[in-house]
Amino acid sequence: MGETIKFEIPEWVWKFHGHICPFMPIGYRMGILAMKELGIERVKDHGAFAFTEMGVGHPQTCLIDGTMAATGCTYGKLMMERLGYGKVATILYTPGKRAVRTYLRSEFQDELGKFEFFAYRKKGVEPSDIPPSVSEKVVNFVLEAQDDELFKVERLSDFAFSRPKGSFAKVKCSKCGEYVFERYLRTVDGKPTCIPCSELKQTWVDVLKGQQ
Amino acid sequence: MGETIKFEIPEWVWKFHGHICPFMPIGYRMGILAMKELGIERVKDHGAFAFTEMGVGHPQTCLIDGTMAATGCTYGKLMMERLGYGKVATILYTPGKRAVRTYLRSEFQDELGKFEFFAYRKKGVEPSDIPPSVSEKVVNFVLEAQDDELFKVERLSDFAFSRPKGSFAKVKCSKCGEYVFERYLRTVDGKPTCIPCSELKQTWVDVLKGQQ
């Protein structure tokens, strides 16, 4: 019988994520595998984009943190974006090159769901309050699995994405005096105004949907 | 004359971000200051939300990575969201408690803009290709500044945000067979279908705006 090989997650990635759970390491492994498929290294600047198919209002989004850490495609660098399909999958895209989609196999999702960890989560217990022995079991299940047990990998030949054209131009809002990047400037009574000062009476839902 | 105190950014945060730039440390300091103002610790699970007022298509978004690292309010845990105001500010919110907004002072933005680092950026040079001595100068300017030189801090007494109601329920798409969280399931010919299989012919722009 061969020895079980356990995948290693760097300590700083756990630190970044904040708690022990199985989905952060799944996202990390997803990122590592997708980079290997594309033949690219971890991104220092803006050389690749990760699109998670996850949405909001459901569990397992923690995988996004793992993928950001593994690939360097971070939300701050505008290289990680949510597509809102509610699926446990990620697309890694190298502009002008290729795209790879990694889906967490349904069979693996089924097996994972049987672990006690999720009984705690469904009762609303926060991951950092779950007994460490319970968390460790499900994390080890993830770290000891083979790539092909975990993931279905496919090339997306027609995937395209263009980053919005960038600009450094900014103007001060005529009301609050704060700087605003021009793309987001509004005009009220003929004067440049920031969105909050423009009193467009948006709800938070509108704002989160980007309907400014 | 007093000694200059230099703010320290943990090594793993640089590692996570991927390159040396001044905005990641600004965001980190923003997060630390906002937590201090709210009297909270770094979040392990889901105890606080960070809303960045930044958008897309402009520079300086790197600050988001610093704030995620400092506060533990990560995109993966659905605790960091972009508001799209195009302003260099962040709101940190403790549900049922208080909210603090931190804005990078316009005067500081003006001073920062004079550094050679930004001449390189405006020419399109990626941060990791900028000479280290050039990057170091602007980063030190950020790390040696006092909190009140950097930030305007205000309490937002009427800030409110509710996390979308969560559900673990998922169903397999009748076309591709992959799991979909129910919130994102669509119906085509009476059958449960995932968004990509539903062929709703969205553009990437629609998708990024969440208009599924």
Short mmCIF file of C-alpha atoms in Angstrom, two decimals:
data_model
loop_
_atom_site.label_atom_id
_atom_site.label_comp_id
_atom_site.label_asym_id
_atom_site.label_seq_id
_atom_site.Cartn_x
_atom_site.Cartn_y
_atom_site.Cartn_z
CA MET A 1 0.00 0.00 0.00
CA GLY A 2 1.32 3.42 -0.92
CA GLU A 3 1.78 6.16 1.62
CA THR A 4 -0.90 8.85 1.70
CA ILE A 5 0.52 12.11 0.42
CA LYS A 6 -0.85 15.11 2.24
CA PHE A 7 -1.08 18.40 0.38
CA GLU A 8 0.47 21.30 2.31
CA ILE A 9 -1.14 24.71 2.75
CA PRO A 10 1.35 27.43 3.81
CA GLU A 11 0.79 28.69 7.35
CA TRP A 12 0.28 32.30 6.18
CA VAL A 13 -2.71 31.27 4.08
CA TRP A 14 -4.50 29.93 7.17
CA LYS A 15 -3.58 33.16 8.93
CA PHE A 16 -5.03 35.25 6.10
CA HIS A 17 -8.25 33.26 5.99
CA GLY A 18 -8.76 33.44 9.76
CA HIS A 19 -10.25 30.04 10.60
CA ILE A 20 -9.85 26.33 9.87
CA CYS A 21 -12.34 25.02 7.31
CA PRO A 22 -12.25 22.61 4.35
CA PHE A 23 -13.15 25.08 1.61
CA MET A 24 -10.18 27.41 1.86
CA PRO A 25 -7.80 24.45 1.14
CA ILE A 26 -10.08 23.27 -1.67
CA GLY A 27 -9.77 26.74 -3.26
CA TYR A 28 -6.02 26.71 -2.72
CA ARG A 29 -5.68 23.34 -4.46
CA MET A 30 -8.00 24.54 -7.23
CA GLY A 31 -5.66 27.49 -7.83
CA ILE A 32 -2.49 25.39 -7.82
CA LEU A 33 -3.98 22.86 -10.23
CA ALA A 34 -5.32 25.53 -12.61
CA MET A 35 -1.92 27.27 -12.73
CA LYS A 36 -0.27 23.94 -13.50
CA GLU A 37 -2.78 23.33 -16.32
CA LEU A 38 -2.11 26.79 -17.80
CA GLY A 39 1.64 26.47 -17.22
CA ILE A 40 1.83 29.73 -15.31
CA GLU A 41 3.46 30.86 -12.06
CA ARG A 42 1.81 32.68 -9.17
CA VAL A 43 0.89 36.16 -10.39
CA LYS A 44 2.83 39.07 -8.87
CA ASP A 45 0.97 41.86 -10.67
CA HIS A 46 -1.90 41.50 -13.15
CA GLY A 47 -1.03 38.58 -15.42
CA ALA A 48 -4.08 36.37 -14.89
CA PHE A 49 -7.67 36.60 -13.73
CA ALA A 50 -9.68 34.25 -11.53
CA PHE A 51 -13.46 34.18 -11.83
CA THR A 52 -15.25 32.25 -9.15
CA GLU A 53 -18.64 30.84 -10.08
CA MET A 54 -19.78 31.20 -6.50
CA GLY A 55 -22.35 33.72 -5.36
CA VAL A 56 -23.66 34.98 -2.02
CA GLY A 57 -26.06 33.54 0.55
CA HIS A 58 -24.64 30.04 0.39
CA PRO A 59 -21.75 28.21 2.09
CA GLN A 60 -18.35 27.22 0.65
CA THR A 61 -17.37 30.67 -0.62
CA CYS A 62 -14.26 30.36 1.59
CA LEU A 63 -12.63 28.64 -1.35
CA ILE A 64 -12.16 32.08 -2.93
CA ASP A 65 -9.63 33.02 -0.23
CA GLY A 66 -7.62 29.90 -0.97
CA THR A 67 -7.60 30.57 -4.70
CA MET A 68 -6.53 34.19 -4.22
CA ALA A 69 -3.65 33.05 -2.00
CA ALA A 70 -2.53 30.28 -4.37
CA THR A 71 -2.69 32.24 -7.62
CA GLY A 72 -2.00 35.82 -6.54
CA CYS A 73 -5.22 36.78 -8.33
CA THR A 74 -6.52 38.98 -5.54
CA TYR A 75 -9.70 41.00 -5.19
CA GLY A 76 -7.62 44.09 -4.37
CA LYS A 77 -5.74 43.86 -7.67
CA LEU A 78 -9.15 43.40 -9.42
CA MET A 79 -8.13 39.94 -10.50
CA MET A 80 -10.74 37.93 -8.62
CA GLU A 81 -14.38 38.43 -9.38
CA ARG A 82 -17.57 36.60 -8.48
CA LEU A 83 -19.73 35.39 -11.38
CA GLY A 84 -22.73 34.52 -9.22
CA TYR A 85 -23.63 31.10 -10.65
CA GLY A 86 -23.83 29.42 -7.25
CA LYS A 87 -21.46 26.67 -8.39
CA VAL A 88 -18.31 25.36 -6.73
CA ALA A 89 -16.06 26.17 -9.67
CA THR A 90 -13.39 28.66 -10.70
CA ILE A 91 -12.17 29.87 -14.08
CA LEU A 92 -8.52 30.89 -14.31
CA TYR A 93 -7.77 33.02 -17.36
CA THR A 94 -4.53 34.29 -18.85
CA PRO A 95 -5.34 37.25 -21.13
CA GLY A 96 -4.78 36.42 -24.77
CA LYS A 97 -3.97 32.85 -23.83
CA ARG A 98 -6.07 30.20 -22.30
CA ALA A 99 -8.74 29.58 -19.71
CA VAL A 100 -9.19 26.59 -17.43
CA ARG A 101 -12.30 25.79 -15.42
CA THR A 102 -12.04 23.68 -12.27
CA TYR A 103 -15.22 22.21 -10.74
CA LEU A 104 -15.34 20.44 -7.38
CA ARG A 105 -16.76 17.06 -8.37
CA SER A 106 -20.35 16.42 -7.27
CA GLU A 107 -19.29 13.06 -5.79
CA PHE A 108 -16.68 14.82 -3.67
CA GLN A 109 -19.24 17.42 -2.56
CA ASP A 110 -21.51 14.56 -1.48
CA GLU A 111 -18.75 12.83 0.51
CA LEU A 112 -17.65 16.08 2.10
CA GLY A 113 -21.18 16.90 3.22
CA LYS A 114 -21.21 13.80 5.45
CA PHE A 115 -18.53 15.15 7.78
CA GLU A 116 -19.54 16.32 11.25
CA PHE A 117 -18.06 19.77 10.47
CA PHE A 118 -21.11 20.60 8.35
CA ALA A 119 -23.56 19.48 11.06
CA TYR A 120 -22.01 22.22 13.23
CA ARG A 121 -22.12 24.76 10.39
CA LYS A 122 -25.79 24.04 9.68
CA LYS A 123 -26.54 24.73 13.35
CA GLY A 124 -24.86 28.11 12.86
CA VAL A 125 -21.65 27.35 14.78
CA GLU A 126 -18.81 29.52 13.49
CA PRO A 127 -15.77 27.58 12.15
CA SER A 128 -13.46 28.87 14.89
CA ASP A 129 -15.89 27.52 17.53
CA ILE A 130 -16.02 24.00 16.07
CA PRO A 131 -13.89 21.46 18.05
CA PRO A 132 -10.45 21.29 16.37
CA SER A 133 -10.62 17.50 16.07
CA VAL A 134 -13.82 17.83 14.01
CA SER A 135 -12.31 20.45 11.68
CA GLU A 136 -9.06 18.52 11.35
CA LYS A 137 -10.86 15.42 10.07
CA VAL A 138 -12.56 17.17 7.17
CA VAL A 139 -9.48 19.24 6.32
CA ASN A 140 -7.36 16.09 6.19
CA PHE A 141 -9.94 14.48 3.90
CA VAL A 142 -9.40 17.42 1.51
CA LEU A 143 -5.61 17.49 1.83
CA GLU A 144 -5.19 13.73 1.32
CA ALA A 145 -7.45 13.48 -1.76
CA GLN A 146 -5.96 13.15 -5.24
CA ASP A 147 -6.46 15.99 -7.72
CA ASP A 148 -8.69 13.86 -9.95
CA GLU A 149 -10.87 12.80 -7.02
CA LEU A 150 -11.41 16.46 -6.22
CA PHE A 151 -11.68 18.24 -9.53
CA LYS A 152 -13.09 18.09 -13.02
CA VAL A 153 -10.85 20.25 -15.20
CA GLU A 154 -11.82 21.63 -18.60
CA ARG A 155 -10.34 24.06 -21.10
CA LEU A 156 -12.65 26.90 -22.13
CA SER A 157 -11.68 27.69 -25.69
CA ASP A 158 -14.03 30.65 -26.16
CA PHE A 159 -13.57 32.43 -22.85
CA ALA A 160 -12.95 36.17 -23.16
CA PHE A 161 -12.66 39.01 -20.71
CA SER A 162 -11.33 42.53 -21.06
CA ARG A 163 -10.33 44.58 -18.10
CA PRO A 164 -12.13 47.96 -18.05
CA LYS A 165 -9.94 50.73 -19.43
CA GLY A 166 -8.16 52.41 -16.55
CA SER A 167 -7.57 56.07 -15.78
CA PHE A 168 -5.67 57.92 -13.07
CA ALA A 169 -7.83 61.06 -13.50
CA LYS A 170 -9.61 62.24 -10.37
CA VAL A 171 -11.60 65.32 -9.40
CA LYS A 172 -12.74 66.68 -6.03
CA CYS A 173 -16.45 66.38 -5.25
CA SER A 174 -18.05 69.85 -5.15
CA LYS A 175 -19.92 68.96 -1.97
CA CYS A 176 -17.65 66.97 0.34
CA GLY A 177 -14.33 67.98 -1.23
CA GLU A 178 -13.05 64.41 -1.40
CA TYR A 179 -11.30 62.99 -4.43
CA VAL A 180 -13.30 60.82 -6.83
CA PHE A 181 -11.95 58.82 -9.79
CA GLU A 182 -13.64 60.28 -12.88
CA ARG A 183 -15.44 57.09 -13.89
CA TYR A 184 -17.54 57.37 -10.73
CA LEU A 185 -18.15 61.10 -10.78
CA ARG A 186 -21.76 62.28 -11.11
CA THR A 187 -23.06 65.73 -12.02
CA VAL A 188 -25.55 67.54 -9.79
CA ASP A 189 -26.62 71.10 -10.67
CA GLY A 190 -23.81 71.16 -13.19
CA LYS A 191 -21.16 70.38 -10.58
CA PRO A 192 -18.96 67.30 -10.16
CA THR A 193 -20.35 65.25 -7.29
CA CYS A 194 -19.49 61.93 -5.71
CA ILE A 195 -22.12 59.20 -5.60
CA PRO A 196 -22.88 59.44 -1.85
CA CYS A 197 -23.23 63.27 -2.04
CA SER A 198 -25.39 63.00 -5.16
CA GLU A 199 -28.18 61.63 -2.95
CA LEU A 200 -29.35 59.24 -5.60
CA LYS A 201 -31.17 57.36 -2.86
CA GLN A 202 -29.81 53.99 -3.72
CA THR A 203 -30.46 51.04 -1.51
CA TRP A 204 -27.50 48.95 -0.38
CA VAL A 205 -28.75 46.22 -2.66
CA ASP A 206 -28.49 48.53 -5.69
CA VAL A 207 -25.06 49.59 -4.59
CA LEU A 208 -23.82 46.04 -4.20
CA LYS A 209 -25.17 45.22 -7.65
CA GLY A 210 -23.16 48.08 -9.09
CA GLN A 211 -26.18 49.95 -10.42
CA GLN A 212 -24.81 53.39 -9.71
CA MET B 1 13.77 65.61 17.56
CA GLY B 2 11.78 62.42 18.03
CA GLU B 3 12.64 59.23 16.23
CA THR B 4 10.51 58.34 13.22
CA ILE B 5 8.32 55.37 14.04
CA LYS B 6 7.87 53.05 11.11
CA PHE B 7 4.67 51.04 10.88
CA GLU B 8 5.30 47.32 10.29
CA ILE B 9 3.44 45.20 7.74
CA PRO B 10 3.77 41.43 8.40
CA GLU B 11 5.81 39.62 5.76
CA TRP B 12 2.94 37.27 4.86
CA VAL B 13 0.77 40.21 3.83
CA TRP B 14 3.33 41.27 1.21
CA LYS B 15 3.48 37.66 0.10
CA PHE B 16 -0.32 37.51 -0.27
CA HIS B 17 -0.47 40.75 -2.23
CA GLY B 18 2.31 39.74 -4.61
CA HIS B 19 4.17 42.99 -5.22
CA ILE B 20 5.56 46.04 -3.41
CA CYS B 21 3.32 49.11 -3.72
CA PRO B 22 2.15 51.91 -1.41
CA PHE B 23 -1.58 51.16 -1.49
CA MET B 24 -1.54 47.71 0.09
CA PRO B 25 0.11 49.18 3.25
CA ILE B 26 -2.33 52.12 3.20
CA GLY B 27 -5.21 49.63 3.24
CA TYR B 28 -3.54 47.61 5.99
CA ARG B 29 -3.16 50.72 8.16
CA MET B 30 -6.75 51.72 7.33
CA GLY B 31 -7.94 48.34 8.64
CA ILE B 32 -5.86 48.48 11.82
CA LEU B 33 -7.05 52.02 12.60
CA ALA B 34 -10.71 51.22 11.93
CA MET B 35 -10.57 48.14 14.21
CA LYS B 36 -9.02 50.29 16.95
CA GLU B 37 -11.80 52.87 16.53
CA LEU B 38 -14.47 50.16 16.79
CA GLY B 39 -12.65 48.41 19.62
CA ILE B 40 -12.63 45.06 17.82
CA GLU B 41 -10.04 42.37 17.15
CA ARG B 42 -9.14 40.83 13.80
CA VAL B 43 -12.14 38.80 12.64
CA LYS B 44 -11.72 35.01 12.55
CA ASP B 45 -15.14 34.18 11.14
CA HIS B 46 -17.92 36.63 10.19
CA GLY B 47 -18.02 39.27 12.93
CA ALA B 48 -17.49 42.43 10.84
CA PHE B 49 -17.84 43.67 7.27
CA ALA B 50 -15.56 45.91 5.24
CA PHE B 51 -17.00 47.92 2.38
CA THR B 52 -14.47 49.57 0.14
CA GLU B 53 -15.64 52.69 -1.69
CA MET B 54 -13.27 51.88 -4.55
CA GLY B 55 -14.44 50.74 -7.96
CA VAL B 56 -12.79 49.36 -11.09
CA GLY B 57 -10.79 50.95 -13.90
CA HIS B 58 -8.73 53.17 -11.61
CA PRO B 59 -5.52 52.71 -9.61
CA GLN B 60 -5.09 52.27 -5.85
CA THR B 61 -7.49 49.35 -5.44
CA CYS B 62 -4.54 47.40 -3.95
CA LEU B 63 -5.55 48.90 -0.63
CA ILE B 64 -8.36 46.32 -0.48
CA ASP B 65 -5.83 43.50 -0.09
CA GLY B 66 -4.22 45.31 2.85
CA THR B 67 -7.56 45.84 4.56
CA MET B 68 -8.61 42.21 4.08
CA ALA B 69 -5.32 41.06 5.63
CA ALA B 70 -5.49 43.48 8.58
CA THR B 71 -9.13 42.94 9.51
CA GLY B 72 -9.79 39.34 8.44
CA CYS B 73 -12.77 40.68 6.46
CA THR B 74 -12.02 38.68 3.33
CA TYR B 75 -13.77 38.49 -0.02
CA GLY B 76 -13.96 34.72 0.32
CA LYS B 77 -15.89 34.97 3.57
CA LEU B 78 -18.19 37.53 1.86
CA MET B 79 -17.04 40.21 4.27
CA MET B 80 -15.37 42.56 1.81
CA GLU B 81 -17.43 44.18 -0.89
CA ARG B 82 -16.83 46.97 -3.37
CA LEU B 83 -19.28 49.87 -3.29
CA GLY B 84 -18.07 51.43 -6.55
CA TYR B 85 -17.84 55.10 -5.52
CA GLY B 86 -14.33 55.56 -6.90
CA LYS B 87 -13.12 56.98 -3.57
CA VAL B 88 -10.11 55.98 -1.50
CA ALA B 89 -12.15 55.10 1.58
CA THR B 90 -13.35 52.05 3.51
CA ILE B 91 -16.27 51.48 5.85
CA LEU B 92 -15.77 48.91 8.61
CA TYR B 93 -19.04 47.73 10.12
CA THR B 94 -19.80 45.55 13.13
CA PRO B 95 -23.35 44.20 12.74
CA GLY B 96 -25.71 45.68 15.30
CA LYS B 97 -22.95 47.92 16.55
CA ARG B 98 -21.09 50.68 14.85
CA ALA B 99 -19.54 51.71 11.56
CA VAL B 100 -16.39 53.71 10.94
CA ARG B 101 -15.38 55.29 7.65
CA THR B 102 -11.72 55.93 6.90
CA TYR B 103 -10.79 58.23 4.00
CA LEU B 104 -7.24 58.72 2.72
CA ARG B 105 -6.84 62.49 3.09
CA SER B 106 -6.81 64.44 -0.17
CA GLU B 107 -3.60 66.24 0.94
CA PHE B 108 -1.92 62.87 1.44
CA GLN B 109 -3.14 61.66 -1.96
CA ASP B 110 -1.59 64.82 -3.49
CA GLU B 111 1.77 64.27 -1.76
CA LEU B 112 1.80 60.59 -2.66
CA GLY B 113 1.14 61.35 -6.32
CA LYS B 114 4.47 63.21 -6.56
CA PHE B 115 6.55 60.08 -5.99
CA GLU B 116 8.44 58.58 -8.92
CA PHE B 117 6.60 55.27 -8.36
CA PHE B 118 3.50 56.73 -10.01
CA ALA B 119 5.43 58.05 -13.02
CA TYR B 120 6.33 54.41 -13.69
CA ARG B 121 2.75 53.24 -13.09
CA LYS B 122 1.35 55.85 -15.48
CA LYS B 123 3.71 54.54 -18.14
CA GLY B 124 2.19 51.11 -17.56
CA VAL B 125 5.16 49.56 -15.74
CA GLU B 126 3.97 46.79 -13.43
CA PRO B 127 4.83 47.25 -9.73
CA SER B 128 7.17 44.25 -9.64
CA ASP B 129 9.17 45.75 -12.54
CA ILE B 130 9.70 49.14 -10.84
CA PRO B 131 13.22 49.56 -9.37
CA PRO B 132 13.08 48.49 -5.68
CA SER B 133 14.67 51.77 -4.54
CA VAL B 134 11.78 53.68 -6.16
CA SER B 135 9.10 51.51 -4.55
CA GLU B 136 10.85 51.59 -1.18
CA LYS B 137 10.76 55.39 -1.05
CA VAL B 138 7.00 55.66 -1.47
CA VAL B 139 6.30 52.70 0.82
CA ASN B 140 8.45 54.28 3.56
CA PHE B 141 6.54 57.54 3.12
CA VAL B 142 3.36 55.60 3.90
CA LEU B 143 4.82 53.57 6.77
CA GLU B 144 6.39 56.59 8.49
CA ALA B 145 3.30 58.85 8.32
CA GLN B 146 1.12 59.42 11.39
CA ASP B 147 -2.44 58.09 11.38
CA ASP B 148 -3.91 61.61 11.36
CA GLU B 149 -1.73 62.66 8.43
CA LEU B 150 -3.07 59.69 6.51
CA PHE B 151 -6.72 59.36 7.43
CA LYS B 152 -9.91 61.23 8.11
CA VAL B 153 -12.01 59.01 10.38
CA GLU B 154 -15.74 59.39 10.91
CA ARG B 155 -18.48 57.44 12.65
CA LEU B 156 -21.45 56.56 10.45
CA SER B 157 -24.40 56.50 12.80
CA ASP B 158 -27.01 55.39 10.25
CA PHE B 159 -25.06 52.72 8.39
CA ALA B 160 -26.97 49.47 7.93
CA PHE B 161 -26.29 46.26 6.07
CA SER B 162 -27.85 42.84 6.28
CA ARG B 163 -26.15 39.79 4.97
CA PRO B 164 -28.35 37.89 2.48
CA LYS B 165 -30.14 34.97 4.12
CA GLY B 166 -28.05 31.84 3.60
CA SER B 167 -29.05 28.34 2.59
CA PHE B 168 -27.16 25.07 2.17
CA ALA B 169 -29.76 23.72 -0.29
CA LYS B 170 -28.40 22.68 -3.67
CA VAL B 171 -29.77 20.85 -6.70
CA LYS B 172 -28.11 19.30 -9.73
CA CYS B 173 -28.53 21.13 -13.04
CA SER B 174 -30.69 19.07 -15.42
CA LYS B 175 -28.28 19.76 -18.29
CA CYS B 176 -24.69 19.58 -17.03
CA GLY B 177 -25.38 17.59 -13.85
CA GLU B 178 -23.32 19.93 -11.67
CA TYR B 179 -24.52 21.12 -8.27
CA VAL B 180 -26.04 24.61 -8.02
CA PHE B 181 -27.01 26.45 -4.84
CA GLU B 182 -30.76 27.02 -5.06
CA ARG B 183 -30.58 30.82 -5.03
CA TYR B 184 -28.85 30.68 -8.43
CA LEU B 185 -30.93 27.94 -10.01
CA ARG B 186 -32.96 28.90 -13.09
CA THR B 187 -35.81 27.00 -14.73
CA VAL B 188 -35.69 26.07 -18.43
CA ASP B 189 -38.53 23.97 -19.92
CA GLY B 190 -39.67 23.29 -16.38
CA LYS B 191 -36.33 21.82 -15.35
CA PRO B 192 -33.75 23.12 -12.86
CA THR B 193 -30.88 24.61 -14.82
CA CYS B 194 -27.69 26.41 -13.91
CA ILE B 195 -27.11 29.91 -15.27
CA PRO B 196 -24.45 28.96 -17.87
CA CYS B 197 -26.59 26.07 -19.21
CA SER B 198 -29.69 28.32 -19.29
CA GLU B 199 -28.09 30.15 -22.23
CA LEU B 200 -29.43 33.48 -21.12
CA LYS B 201 -26.88 35.10 -23.41
CA GLN B 202 -25.48 37.46 -20.88
CA THR B 203 -22.46 39.57 -21.63
CA TRP B 204 -19.58 39.52 -19.20
CA VAL B 205 -20.53 43.03 -18.18
CA ASP B 206 -23.99 41.87 -17.11
CA VAL B 207 -22.49 38.98 -15.25
CA LEU B 208 -20.03 41.16 -13.38
CA LYS B 209 -22.89 43.49 -12.42
CA GLY B 210 -24.78 40.53 -10.98
CA GLN B 211 -27.76 40.89 -13.30
CA GLN B 212 -28.42 37.18 -13.67
#
